């Protein structure tokens, strides 16, 4: 873009109601927003100017995309970060468990629902750092007292987190307590400086993307949730080296649900294992013995009557053919007789 074009766009973008000739900026963004984002990614020289032109949907404005300036102007005084949520669609972003407490605290969240949004890599805007609500280290501005309280809870739940880490193994890098959840028992953010679950999905969908770098998973527990509290109690009551296979199944089911809710793609082997666990839990819930076998299909004899009918049909066809031949012969005899009389 030439400096003149950039200047015109910035002036039009600064007041959305004004015209760019006969075109409003929101209409321009709808048609050429992708090009502006590509410019931010590829044109380092004009990157700062192009960032001013960016528009994103948000919790405050889910229908009409807003500018970063509009976001900052509406931030409450206590808010120190620009929050954003990466997802595959607006619906997915709105319903994500990652949004539970940040929405409850009244913070606006930008929706990064376009594939190009993952490549923008905007670190800050007007000295406000960008922070993903899907990555570890989420800062909700709750102060030192809240941080100290969380540290105490970490020690209280240490036995449970260690038990879970042994169960999940290399599936997760670490397990910690969460300050971002309200209604969900657990969630799986990614490491702060690594790629997101959304980026992992984008990369796996590209040519030769299979087998690429995976996002580093960090499991977070909602230690205030009754399910997690009950699980902690059962783990605390276990003797050394004692196993509780039912509890392990419950923990694995919670992990499977958290994996999907966090935006990850479940691997085929994980899907198979989840299916078996779910069927097992359904059997337990319905008091069906785990060793109860599936009723076998009965073996049926072949239907002989159909074969006899087929044979009868063949005989009938042969009789019809013979009758047709006899009729043809009679017609030939009659024709010969007529010719003889003539």
CSV table of C-alpha atoms in Angstrom, one decimal:
chain,number,residue,atom,x,y,z
A,1,UNK,CA,0.0,0.0,0.0
A,2,UNK,CA,1.3,3.5,-0.8
A,3,UNK,CA,1.6,6.1,1.9
A,4,UNK,CA,-1.3,8.0,0.4
A,5,UNK,CA,-3.6,5.0,0.5
A,6,UNK,CA,-2.5,4.2,4.0
A,7,UNK,CA,-3.2,7.7,5.1
A,8,UNK,CA,-6.7,7.6,3.6
A,9,UNK,CA,-7.5,4.3,5.2
A,10,UNK,CA,-6.3,5.4,8.6
A,11,UNK,CA,-8.5,8.6,8.4
A,12,UNK,CA,-11.5,6.5,7.3
A,13,UNK,CA,-10.9,3.9,10.0
A,14,UNK,CA,-10.6,6.5,12.8
A,15,UNK,CA,-14.2,7.5,12.2
A,16,UNK,CA,-16.2,4.5,11.0
A,17,UNK,CA,-19.2,6.5,10.0
A,18,UNK,CA,-17.2,8.6,7.5
A,19,UNK,CA,-16.9,7.7,3.9
A,20,UNK,CA,-13.9,6.7,1.8
A,21,UNK,CA,-15.3,8.3,-1.3
A,22,UNK,CA,-18.5,6.2,-1.5
A,23,UNK,CA,-17.4,3.4,0.7
A,24,UNK,CA,-17.6,3.2,4.5
A,25,UNK,CA,-14.6,1.6,6.3
A,26,UNK,CA,-16.7,-1.3,7.8
A,27,UNK,CA,-17.6,-2.2,4.2
A,28,UNK,CA,-14.0,-1.9,3.1
A,29,UNK,CA,-12.9,-4.2,6.0
A,30,UNK,CA,-15.5,-6.8,5.0
A,31,UNK,CA,-14.1,-7.0,1.6
A,32,UNK,CA,-10.3,-6.4,2.2
A,33,UNK,CA,-9.7,-7.2,5.8
A,34,UNK,CA,-7.8,-10.3,4.9
A,35,UNK,CA,-5.4,-8.2,2.8
A,36,UNK,CA,-4.8,-5.8,5.7
A,37,UNK,CA,-4.0,-8.8,7.9
A,38,UNK,CA,-1.6,-10.1,5.4
A,39,UNK,CA,0.0,-6.7,5.2
A,40,UNK,CA,0.6,-6.8,9.0
A,41,UNK,CA,2.3,-10.1,8.7
A,42,UNK,CA,4.5,-9.4,5.7
A,43,UNK,CA,5.0,-5.6,5.6
A,44,UNK,CA,7.2,-4.9,8.6
A,45,UNK,CA,7.9,-1.3,7.4
A,46,UNK,CA,4.2,-0.3,7.6
A,47,UNK,CA,3.2,-2.8,10.3
A,48,UNK,CA,2.4,-0.2,13.0
A,49,UNK,CA,0.2,1.8,10.6
A,50,UNK,CA,-1.6,-1.4,9.4
A,51,UNK,CA,-2.3,-2.5,13.0
A,52,UNK,CA,-4.4,0.6,13.4
A,53,UNK,CA,-6.6,-0.7,10.6
A,54,UNK,CA,-7.2,-4.1,12.2
A,55,UNK,CA,-10.7,-5.1,13.3
A,56,UNK,CA,-11.8,-8.0,15.5
A,57,UNK,CA,-15.1,-9.2,16.9
A,58,UNK,CA,-15.3,-9.3,20.7
A,59,UNK,CA,-17.4,-10.1,23.7
A,60,UNK,CA,-18.7,-6.5,23.7
A,61,UNK,CA,-19.3,-6.4,19.9
A,62,UNK,CA,-19.8,-10.0,18.6
A,63,UNK,CA,-21.4,-8.8,15.4
A,64,UNK,CA,-19.5,-5.7,14.3
A,65,UNK,CA,-15.6,-5.9,14.5
A,66,UNK,CA,-13.9,-3.2,16.5
A,67,UNK,CA,-10.5,-1.6,16.4
A,68,UNK,CA,-7.8,-2.0,19.0
A,69,UNK,CA,-8.2,1.7,19.9
A,70,UNK,CA,-11.8,1.1,20.6
A,71,UNK,CA,-10.9,-1.8,22.8
A,72,UNK,CA,-8.4,0.2,24.8
A,73,UNK,CA,-10.7,3.1,25.2
A,74,UNK,CA,-13.3,0.8,26.8
A,75,UNK,CA,-10.9,-0.9,29.2
A,76,UNK,CA,-11.6,-0.4,33.0
A,77,UNK,CA,-8.9,1.2,35.0
A,78,UNK,CA,-7.9,-2.1,36.7
A,79,UNK,CA,-7.4,-4.0,33.5
A,80,UNK,CA,-3.7,-4.2,32.5
A,81,UNK,CA,-3.9,-6.6,29.5
A,82,UNK,CA,-5.6,-6.9,26.1
A,83,UNK,CA,-7.3,-10.4,26.3
A,84,UNK,CA,-7.9,-12.5,23.2
A,85,UNK,CA,-9.4,-15.9,22.5
A,86,UNK,CA,-8.3,-18.1,19.6
A,87,UNK,CA,-10.9,-20.4,18.3
A,88,UNK,CA,-12.3,-22.0,15.1
A,89,UNK,CA,-15.5,-20.0,15.1
A,90,UNK,CA,-17.4,-17.3,17.0
A,91,UNK,CA,-19.7,-19.9,18.6
A,92,UNK,CA,-16.7,-22.0,19.8
A,93,UNK,CA,-15.1,-18.9,21.3
A,94,UNK,CA,-18.2,-17.8,23.1
A,95,UNK,CA,-18.9,-21.2,24.6
A,96,UNK,CA,-15.3,-22.0,25.6
A,97,UNK,CA,-14.5,-22.8,29.2
A,98,UNK,CA,-11.5,-20.5,28.9
A,99,UNK,CA,-13.9,-17.6,28.9
A,100,UNK,CA,-15.6,-18.4,32.3
A,101,UNK,CA,-13.9,-16.2,34.8
A,102,UNK,CA,-12.6,-13.5,32.4
A,103,UNK,CA,-16.1,-12.9,31.3
A,104,UNK,CA,-17.4,-13.0,34.9
A,105,UNK,CA,-14.9,-10.3,35.8
A,106,UNK,CA,-16.3,-8.1,33.0
A,107,UNK,CA,-13.2,-8.0,30.8
A,108,UNK,CA,-13.7,-7.6,27.1
A,109,UNK,CA,-12.1,-10.4,25.0
A,110,UNK,CA,-11.1,-10.1,21.3
A,111,UNK,CA,-12.1,-13.1,19.2
A,112,UNK,CA,-9.3,-14.4,17.0
A,113,UNK,CA,-11.4,-16.7,14.8
A,114,UNK,CA,-9.7,-16.2,11.5
A,115,UNK,CA,-6.7,-18.4,10.6
A,116,UNK,CA,-4.6,-15.3,9.8
A,117,UNK,CA,-5.1,-14.0,13.3
A,118,UNK,CA,-2.8,-16.7,14.7
A,119,UNK,CA,0.1,-15.3,12.5
A,120,UNK,CA,-0.3,-11.7,13.5
A,121,UNK,CA,1.9,-12.0,16.6
A,122,UNK,CA,1.0,-8.7,18.1
A,123,UNK,CA,2.9,-8.4,21.4
A,124,UNK,CA,1.3,-5.1,22.6
A,125,UNK,CA,-0.8,-2.1,21.7
A,126,UNK,CA,-0.3,1.3,23.3
A,127,UNK,CA,1.9,-0.4,26.0
A,128,UNK,CA,-0.9,-2.9,26.9
A,129,UNK,CA,0.4,-6.4,26.4
A,130,UNK,CA,-1.7,-9.0,24.6
A,131,UNK,CA,-2.6,-12.0,26.6
A,132,UNK,CA,-4.2,-15.2,25.3
A,133,UNK,CA,-6.9,-16.7,27.6
A,134,UNK,CA,-6.0,-20.1,26.3
A,135,UNK,CA,-2.4,-20.1,27.5
A,136,UNK,CA,-0.8,-20.6,30.9
A,137,UNK,CA,0.0,-17.7,33.2
A,138,UNK,CA,-3.3,-15.8,32.8
A,139,UNK,CA,-3.2,-12.6,34.8
A,140,UNK,CA,-6.7,-11.4,35.8
A,141,UNK,CA,-5.3,-8.6,38.0
A,142,UNK,CA,-6.3,-10.2,41.3
A,143,UNK,CA,-3.2,-9.1,43.2
A,144,UNK,CA,-0.7,-10.6,45.6
A,145,UNK,CA,-3.3,-11.9,48.1
A,146,UNK,CA,-5.0,-14.1,45.5
A,147,UNK,CA,-1.6,-15.4,44.3
A,148,UNK,CA,-0.6,-16.3,47.8
A,149,UNK,CA,-3.9,-18.1,48.4
A,150,UNK,CA,-3.5,-20.0,45.2
A,151,UNK,CA,0.0,-21.1,46.3
A,152,UNK,CA,-1.5,-22.5,49.5
A,153,UNK,CA,-4.0,-24.4,47.6
A,154,UNK,CA,-1.3,-25.8,45.3
A,155,UNK,CA,0.3,-27.4,48.4
A,156,UNK,CA,-3.1,-28.6,49.7
A,157,UNK,CA,-3.8,-30.4,46.3
A,158,UNK,CA,-0.3,-31.6,45.7
A,159,UNK,CA,-1.1,-35.2,46.3
A,160,UNK,CA,-3.9,-35.1,43.7
A,161,UNK,CA,-1.8,-33.3,41.1
A,162,UNK,CA,1.1,-35.8,41.5
A,163,UNK,CA,-1.4,-38.7,41.2
A,164,UNK,CA,-2.8,-37.2,38.0
A,165,UNK,CA,0.6,-36.5,36.6
A,166,UNK,CA,1.5,-40.2,37.1
A,167,UNK,CA,-1.7,-41.2,35.4
A,168,UNK,CA,-1.5,-38.9,32.4
A,169,UNK,CA,2.2,-39.2,31.9
A,170,UNK,CA,3.6,-37.4,28.9
A,171,UNK,CA,0.2,-36.2,27.7
A,172,UNK,CA,0.7,-33.0,29.8
A,173,UNK,CA,3.8,-31.1,30.8
A,174,UNK,CA,2.6,-30.2,34.2
A,175,UNK,CA,-0.6,-29.9,36.3
A,176,UNK,CA,-1.5,-26.8,38.3
A,177,UNK,CA,-4.6,-25.2,39.9
A,178,UNK,CA,-6.6,-22.8,37.8
A,179,UNK,CA,-7.7,-19.2,38.3
A,180,UNK,CA,-9.6,-19.1,35.0
A,181,UNK,CA,-12.4,-21.7,35.6
A,182,UNK,CA,-15.8,-21.3,37.2
A,183,UNK,CA,-18.1,-24.2,36.1
A,184,UNK,CA,-15.7,-26.6,34.4
A,185,UNK,CA,-13.6,-29.1,36.5
A,186,UNK,CA,-10.5,-28.9,34.3
A,187,UNK,CA,-9.1,-27.3,31.2
A,188,UNK,CA,-5.9,-27.7,29.1
A,189,UNK,CA,-4.1,-24.4,28.2
A,190,UNK,CA,-0.8,-24.4,26.3
A,191,UNK,CA,2.6,-23.2,27.4
A,192,UNK,CA,3.0,-19.4,27.4
A,193,UNK,CA,5.5,-19.1,24.6
A,194,UNK,CA,4.5,-22.1,22.6
A,195,UNK,CA,1.8,-22.5,19.9
A,196,UNK,CA,-1.9,-22.7,20.8
A,197,UNK,CA,-4.3,-25.6,20.2
A,198,UNK,CA,-5.8,-23.5,17.4
A,199,UNK,CA,-2.4,-23.2,15.7
A,200,UNK,CA,-1.8,-27.0,16.1
A,201,UNK,CA,-5.1,-27.6,14.3
A,202,UNK,CA,-4.3,-25.2,11.5
A,203,UNK,CA,-0.9,-26.7,11.0
A,204,UNK,CA,-2.3,-30.3,10.9
A,205,UNK,CA,-4.8,-29.3,8.3
A,206,UNK,CA,-2.1,-27.9,5.9
A,207,UNK,CA,-0.2,-30.0,3.3
A,208,UNK,CA,2.5,-32.0,5.0
A,209,UNK,CA,1.3,-30.7,8.3
A,210,UNK,CA,0.8,-34.2,9.8
A,211,UNK,CA,3.4,-35.0,12.4
A,212,UNK,CA,4.4,-31.3,12.9
A,213,UNK,CA,5.2,-29.6,16.2
A,214,UNK,CA,2.6,-30.2,18.9
A,215,UNK,CA,1.4,-27.7,21.4
A,216,UNK,CA,2.7,-28.2,24.9
A,217,UNK,CA,-0.3,-29.0,27.2
A,218,UNK,CA,-0.6,-27.7,30.7
A,219,UNK,CA,-3.5,-29.2,32.7
A,220,UNK,CA,-5.3,-26.9,35.1
A,221,UNK,CA,-7.8,-28.0,37.8
A,222,UNK,CA,-10.7,-26.1,39.1
A,223,UNK,CA,-10.0,-26.9,42.8
A,224,UNK,CA,-13.3,-25.3,43.8
A,225,UNK,CA,-15.3,-27.8,41.7
A,226,UNK,CA,-17.1,-30.5,43.7
A,227,UNK,CA,-15.9,-33.2,41.4
A,228,UNK,CA,-12.3,-32.3,41.9
A,229,UNK,CA,-12.7,-31.9,45.6
A,230,UNK,CA,-14.2,-35.4,45.8
A,231,UNK,CA,-11.4,-36.8,43.7
A,232,UNK,CA,-8.9,-35.2,46.0
A,233,UNK,CA,-10.5,-36.9,49.0
A,234,UNK,CA,-10.4,-40.3,47.3
A,235,UNK,CA,-6.7,-39.9,46.4
A,236,UNK,CA,-5.9,-38.7,49.9
A,237,UNK,CA,-7.4,-41.9,51.3
A,238,UNK,CA,-5.4,-44.2,49.0
A,239,UNK,CA,-2.7,-46.3,50.7
A,240,UNK,CA,0.8,-46.2,49.3
A,241,UNK,CA,0.9,-48.0,45.9
A,242,UNK,CA,-2.8,-48.7,46.1
A,243,UNK,CA,-4.7,-48.4,42.8
A,244,UNK,CA,-8.2,-47.2,42.2
A,245,UNK,CA,-9.1,-48.2,38.6
A,246,UNK,CA,-12.6,-46.7,38.8
A,247,UNK,CA,-11.1,-43.4,39.9
A,248,UNK,CA,-8.6,-43.6,37.0
A,249,UNK,CA,-11.4,-44.1,34.5
A,250,UNK,CA,-13.2,-41.0,35.9
A,251,UNK,CA,-10.0,-38.9,35.7
A,252,UNK,CA,-9.3,-40.1,32.1
A,253,UNK,CA,-12.9,-39.2,31.1
A,254,UNK,CA,-12.4,-35.7,32.6
A,255,UNK,CA,-9.2,-35.4,30.6
A,256,UNK,CA,-10.9,-36.4,27.4
A,257,UNK,CA,-13.7,-33.8,27.8
A,258,UNK,CA,-11.1,-31.1,28.7
A,259,UNK,CA,-9.1,-32.0,25.7
A,260,UNK,CA,-12.0,-31.4,23.3
A,261,UNK,CA,-13.2,-28.3,25.1
A,262,UNK,CA,-9.7,-26.8,24.9
A,263,UNK,CA,-9.8,-27.0,21.1
A,264,UNK,CA,-7.5,-30.0,20.6
A,265,UNK,CA,-8.0,-32.8,18.0
A,266,UNK,CA,-8.3,-36.2,19.6
A,267,UNK,CA,-6.0,-38.8,18.1
A,268,UNK,CA,-7.6,-42.1,16.8
A,269,UNK,CA,-6.1,-44.2,19.6
A,270,UNK,CA,-7.4,-41.8,22.2
A,271,UNK,CA,-10.8,-41.9,20.7
A,272,UNK,CA,-10.9,-45.7,20.9
A,273,UNK,CA,-9.8,-45.6,24.5
A,274,UNK,CA,-12.4,-43.0,25.4
A,275,UNK,CA,-15.1,-45.1,23.7
A,276,UNK,CA,-14.2,-48.2,25.8
A,277,UNK,CA,-14.1,-46.1,29.1
A,278,UNK,CA,-17.4,-44.6,28.3
A,279,UNK,CA,-19.1,-47.9,27.6
A,280,UNK,CA,-17.6,-49.3,30.8
A,281,UNK,CA,-19.0,-46.4,32.9
A,282,UNK,CA,-22.4,-46.8,31.3
A,283,UNK,CA,-22.4,-50.5,32.2
A,284,UNK,CA,-21.5,-49.6,35.8
A,285,UNK,CA,-24.1,-46.9,36.0
A,286,UNK,CA,-26.8,-49.2,34.6
A,287,UNK,CA,-25.6,-52.1,36.8
A,288,UNK,CA,-24.7,-54.3,33.8
A,289,UNK,CA,-22.0,-56.8,34.6
A,290,UNK,CA,-18.7,-55.8,32.9
A,291,UNK,CA,-18.2,-59.4,31.7
A,292,UNK,CA,-21.8,-59.6,30.2
A,293,UNK,CA,-21.4,-60.7,26.6
A,294,UNK,CA,-23.2,-59.4,23.6
A,295,UNK,CA,-26.0,-61.8,22.5
A,296,UNK,CA,-24.8,-63.6,19.3
A,297,UNK,CA,-26.7,-63.4,16.1
A,298,UNK,CA,-28.6,-66.6,15.3
A,299,UNK,CA,-27.7,-68.7,12.2
A,300,UNK,CA,-30.4,-69.0,9.6
A,301,UNK,CA,-30.9,-71.8,7.1
A,302,UNK,CA,-31.2,-70.9,3.4
A,303,UNK,CA,-34.7,-70.5,2.1
A,304,UNK,CA,-35.3,-73.6,-0.1
A,305,UNK,CA,-38.8,-72.5,-1.2
A,306,UNK,CA,-37.3,-69.6,-3.1
A,307,UNK,CA,-35.1,-72.0,-5.1
A,308,UNK,CA,-38.1,-74.2,-6.0
A,309,UNK,CA,-40.0,-71.2,-7.1
A,310,UNK,CA,-37.1,-70.2,-9.3
A,311,UNK,CA,-37.0,-73.6,-10.8
A,312,UNK,CA,-40.8,-73.4,-11.5
A,313,UNK,CA,-40.3,-70.0,-13.1
A,314,UNK,CA,-37.6,-71.5,-15.4
A,315,UNK,CA,-39.9,-74.3,-16.4
A,316,UNK,CA,-42.7,-71.9,-17.1
A,317,UNK,CA,-40.4,-69.8,-19.3
A,318,UNK,CA,-39.4,-72.9,-21.2
A,319,UNK,CA,-43.1,-73.9,-21.8
A,320,UNK,CA,-43.8,-70.4,-23.0
A,321,UNK,CA,-40.9,-70.6,-25.5
A,322,UNK,CA,-42.1,-73.9,-26.8
A,323,UNK,CA,-45.6,-72.5,-27.3
A,324,UNK,CA,-44.3,-69.5,-29.1
A,325,UNK,CA,-42.3,-71.9,-31.5
A,326,UNK,CA,-45.4,-74.0,-32.1
A,327,UNK,CA,-47.4,-70.9,-33.0
A,328,UNK,CA,-44.7,-69.8,-35.4
A,329,UNK,CA,-44.8,-73.2,-37.1
A,330,UNK,CA,-48.6,-73.1,-37.5
A,331,UNK,CA,-48.4,-69.6,-39.1
A,332,UNK,CA,-45.8,-70.9,-41.6
A,333,UNK,CA,-48.0,-73.9,-42.5
A,334,UNK,CA,-50.9,-71.6,-43.1
A,335,UNK,CA,-48.9,-69.3,-45.3
A,336,UNK,CA,-47.6,-72.3,-47.4
A,337,UNK,CA,-51.2,-73.6,-47.9
A,338,UNK,CA,-52.4,-70.2,-49.1
A,339,UNK,CA,-49.5,-70.0,-51.6
A,340,UNK,CA,-50.4,-73.5,-52.9
A,341,UNK,CA,-54.0,-72.5,-53.5
A,342,UNK,CA,-52.9,-69.5,-55.5
